[in-house]
mmCIF file of C-alpha atoms in Angstrom:
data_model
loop_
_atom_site.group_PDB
_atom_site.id
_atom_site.type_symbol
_atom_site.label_atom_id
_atom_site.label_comp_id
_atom_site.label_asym_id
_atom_site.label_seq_id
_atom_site.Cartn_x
_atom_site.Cartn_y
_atom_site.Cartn_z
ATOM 1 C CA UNK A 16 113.234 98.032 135.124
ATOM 2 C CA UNK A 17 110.633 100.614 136.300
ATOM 3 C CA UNK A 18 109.742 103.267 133.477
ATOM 4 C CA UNK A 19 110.820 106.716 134.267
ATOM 5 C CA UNK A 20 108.102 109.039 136.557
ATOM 6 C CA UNK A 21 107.418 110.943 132.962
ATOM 7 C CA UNK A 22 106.382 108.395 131.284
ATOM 8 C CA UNK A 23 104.612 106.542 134.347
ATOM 9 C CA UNK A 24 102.809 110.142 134.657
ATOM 10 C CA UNK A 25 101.900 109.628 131.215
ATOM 11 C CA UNK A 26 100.421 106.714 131.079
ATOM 12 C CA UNK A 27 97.838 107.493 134.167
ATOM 13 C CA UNK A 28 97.180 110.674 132.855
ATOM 14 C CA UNK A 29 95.956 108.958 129.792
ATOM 15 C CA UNK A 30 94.325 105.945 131.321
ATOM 16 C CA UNK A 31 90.737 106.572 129.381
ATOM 17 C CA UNK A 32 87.797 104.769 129.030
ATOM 18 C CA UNK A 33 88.077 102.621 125.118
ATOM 19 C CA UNK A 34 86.771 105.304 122.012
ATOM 20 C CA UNK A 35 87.872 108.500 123.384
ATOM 21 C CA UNK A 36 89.566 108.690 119.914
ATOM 22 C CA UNK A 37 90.022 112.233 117.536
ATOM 23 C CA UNK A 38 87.933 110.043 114.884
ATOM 24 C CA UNK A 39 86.864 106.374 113.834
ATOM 25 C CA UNK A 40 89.048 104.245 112.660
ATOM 26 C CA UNK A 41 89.014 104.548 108.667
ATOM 27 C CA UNK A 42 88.477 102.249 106.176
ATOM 28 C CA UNK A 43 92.138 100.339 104.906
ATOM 29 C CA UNK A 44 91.728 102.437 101.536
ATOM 30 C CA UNK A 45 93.888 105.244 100.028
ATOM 31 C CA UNK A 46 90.862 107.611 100.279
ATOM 32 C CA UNK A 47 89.907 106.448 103.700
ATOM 33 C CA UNK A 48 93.654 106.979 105.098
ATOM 34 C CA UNK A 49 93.704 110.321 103.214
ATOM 35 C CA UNK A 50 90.777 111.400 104.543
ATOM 36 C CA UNK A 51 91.394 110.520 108.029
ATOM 37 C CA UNK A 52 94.469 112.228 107.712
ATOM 38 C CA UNK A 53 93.518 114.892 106.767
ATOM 39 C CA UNK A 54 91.680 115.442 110.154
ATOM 40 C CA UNK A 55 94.385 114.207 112.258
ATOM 41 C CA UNK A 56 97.951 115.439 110.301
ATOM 42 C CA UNK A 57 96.824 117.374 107.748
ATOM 43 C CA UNK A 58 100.641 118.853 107.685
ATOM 44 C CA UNK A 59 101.491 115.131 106.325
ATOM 45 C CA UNK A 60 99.192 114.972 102.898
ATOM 46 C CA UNK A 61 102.244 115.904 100.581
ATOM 47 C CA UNK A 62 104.008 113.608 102.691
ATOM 48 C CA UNK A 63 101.788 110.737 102.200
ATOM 49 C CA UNK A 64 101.161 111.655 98.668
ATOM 50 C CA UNK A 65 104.662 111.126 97.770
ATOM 51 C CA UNK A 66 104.891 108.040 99.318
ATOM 52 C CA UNK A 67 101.920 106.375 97.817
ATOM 53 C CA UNK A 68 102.742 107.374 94.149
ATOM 54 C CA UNK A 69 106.694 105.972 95.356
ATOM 55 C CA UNK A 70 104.718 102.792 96.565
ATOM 56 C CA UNK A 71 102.586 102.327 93.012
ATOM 57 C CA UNK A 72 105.567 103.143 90.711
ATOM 58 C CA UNK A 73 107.524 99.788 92.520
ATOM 59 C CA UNK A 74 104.548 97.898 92.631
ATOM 60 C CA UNK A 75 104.248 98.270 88.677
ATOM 61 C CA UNK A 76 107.940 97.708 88.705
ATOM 62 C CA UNK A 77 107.964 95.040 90.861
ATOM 63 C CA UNK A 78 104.359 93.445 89.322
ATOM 64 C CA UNK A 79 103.535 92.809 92.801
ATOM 65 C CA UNK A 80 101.022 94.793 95.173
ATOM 66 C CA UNK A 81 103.186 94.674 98.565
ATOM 67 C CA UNK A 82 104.442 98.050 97.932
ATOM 68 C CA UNK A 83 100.748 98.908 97.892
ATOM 69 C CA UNK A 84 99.813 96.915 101.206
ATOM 70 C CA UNK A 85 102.900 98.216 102.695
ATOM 71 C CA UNK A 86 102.120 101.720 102.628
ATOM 72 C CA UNK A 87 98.428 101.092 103.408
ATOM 73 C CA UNK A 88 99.687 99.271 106.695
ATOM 74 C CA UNK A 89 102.375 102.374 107.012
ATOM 75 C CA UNK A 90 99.642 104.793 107.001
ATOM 76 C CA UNK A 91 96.952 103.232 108.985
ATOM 77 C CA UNK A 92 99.606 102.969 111.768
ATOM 78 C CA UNK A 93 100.476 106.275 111.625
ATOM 79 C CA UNK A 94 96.844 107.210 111.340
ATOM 80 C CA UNK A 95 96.084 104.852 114.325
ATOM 81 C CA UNK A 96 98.688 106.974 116.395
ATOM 82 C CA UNK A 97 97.353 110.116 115.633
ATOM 83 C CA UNK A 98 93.707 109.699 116.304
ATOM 84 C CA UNK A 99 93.876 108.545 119.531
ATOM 85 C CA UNK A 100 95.328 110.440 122.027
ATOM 86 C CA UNK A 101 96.533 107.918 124.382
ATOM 87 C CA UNK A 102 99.282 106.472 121.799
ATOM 88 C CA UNK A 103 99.803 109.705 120.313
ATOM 89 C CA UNK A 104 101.284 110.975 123.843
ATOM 90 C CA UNK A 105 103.100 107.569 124.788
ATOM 91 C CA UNK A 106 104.696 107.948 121.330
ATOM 92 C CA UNK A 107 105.812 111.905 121.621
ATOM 93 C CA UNK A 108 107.127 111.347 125.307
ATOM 94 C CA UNK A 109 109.318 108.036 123.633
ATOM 95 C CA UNK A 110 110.666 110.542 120.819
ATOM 96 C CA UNK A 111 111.052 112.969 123.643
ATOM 97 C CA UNK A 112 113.746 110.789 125.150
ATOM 98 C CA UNK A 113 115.625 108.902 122.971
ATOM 99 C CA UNK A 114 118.486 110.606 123.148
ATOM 100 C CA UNK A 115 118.199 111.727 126.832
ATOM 101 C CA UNK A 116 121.071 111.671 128.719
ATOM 102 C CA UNK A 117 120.389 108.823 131.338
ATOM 103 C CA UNK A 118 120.808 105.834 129.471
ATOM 104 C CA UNK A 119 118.070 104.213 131.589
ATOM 105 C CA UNK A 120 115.266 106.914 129.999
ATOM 106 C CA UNK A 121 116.208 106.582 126.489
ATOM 107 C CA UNK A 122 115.956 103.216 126.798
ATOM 108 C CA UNK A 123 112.453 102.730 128.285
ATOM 109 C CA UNK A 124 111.950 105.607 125.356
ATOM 110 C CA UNK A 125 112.998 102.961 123.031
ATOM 111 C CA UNK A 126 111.188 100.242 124.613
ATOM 112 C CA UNK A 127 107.868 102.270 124.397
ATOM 113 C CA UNK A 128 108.324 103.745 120.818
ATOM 114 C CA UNK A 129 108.699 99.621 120.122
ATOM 115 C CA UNK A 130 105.436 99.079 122.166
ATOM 116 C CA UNK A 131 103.098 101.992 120.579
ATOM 117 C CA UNK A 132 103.854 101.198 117.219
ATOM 118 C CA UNK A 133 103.288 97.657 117.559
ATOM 119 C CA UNK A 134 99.875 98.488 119.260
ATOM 120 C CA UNK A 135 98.630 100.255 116.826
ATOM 121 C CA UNK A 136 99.465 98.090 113.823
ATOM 122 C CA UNK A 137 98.303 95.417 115.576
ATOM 123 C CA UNK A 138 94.984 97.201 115.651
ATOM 124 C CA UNK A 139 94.963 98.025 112.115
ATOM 125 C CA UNK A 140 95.936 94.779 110.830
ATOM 126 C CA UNK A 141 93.530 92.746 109.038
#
């Protein structure tokens, strides 16, 4: 299936050379992610906050660190979306359309939402 002339619009409008990113990618550390947050969603600190002290209070619970690792991942991605502007359009046109009316767009909406955020965890994976 062909994706919708919005989204195909998209896509060449933000066809740009590699690094035209809002800032470097940051360091896979709470301080780093806050940080680099703070630049890019600075709306989302309390946000973030509340989910890393959720994260540490299971991983004492749980004596295991994959609450930790999880919301580093969760954070970098999100991070990863917001600093570069190519992903962060794909991914507001796909939350755009979702729900649009033509079954046809909300599913390529689905399809890319899928696509973006597996791009950019796959870039922040280690």
């Amino acid at each position: 299936m062909n994706a919708p002339a919005g989204l195909r619009a998209v896509r060449r409008l933000l066809r740009r050379p590699q690094g035209d990113e809002v800032i470097p990618r940051p360091e896979l550390t709470p301080d780093a992610l806050r940080e680099a947050l703070a630049v890019v969603a600075p709306g989302r600190l309390d946000e973030m906050q509340a989910r890393k002290d959720e994260a540490f209070a299971k991983a004492v619970e749980w004596q295991s660190l994959s609450p930790v690792r999880s919301w580093v991942l969760i954070w970098a991605k999100e991070i990863e979306i917001a600093r570069r502007p190519d992903l962060s359009a794909r991914y507001a046109w796909a939350q755009d359309h979702l729900e649009h009316e033509d079954p046809a767009v909300a599913w390529e909406a689905l399809r890319e939402l899928s696509a973006v955020l597996a791009e950019a965890l796959e870039a922040v994976r280690v």
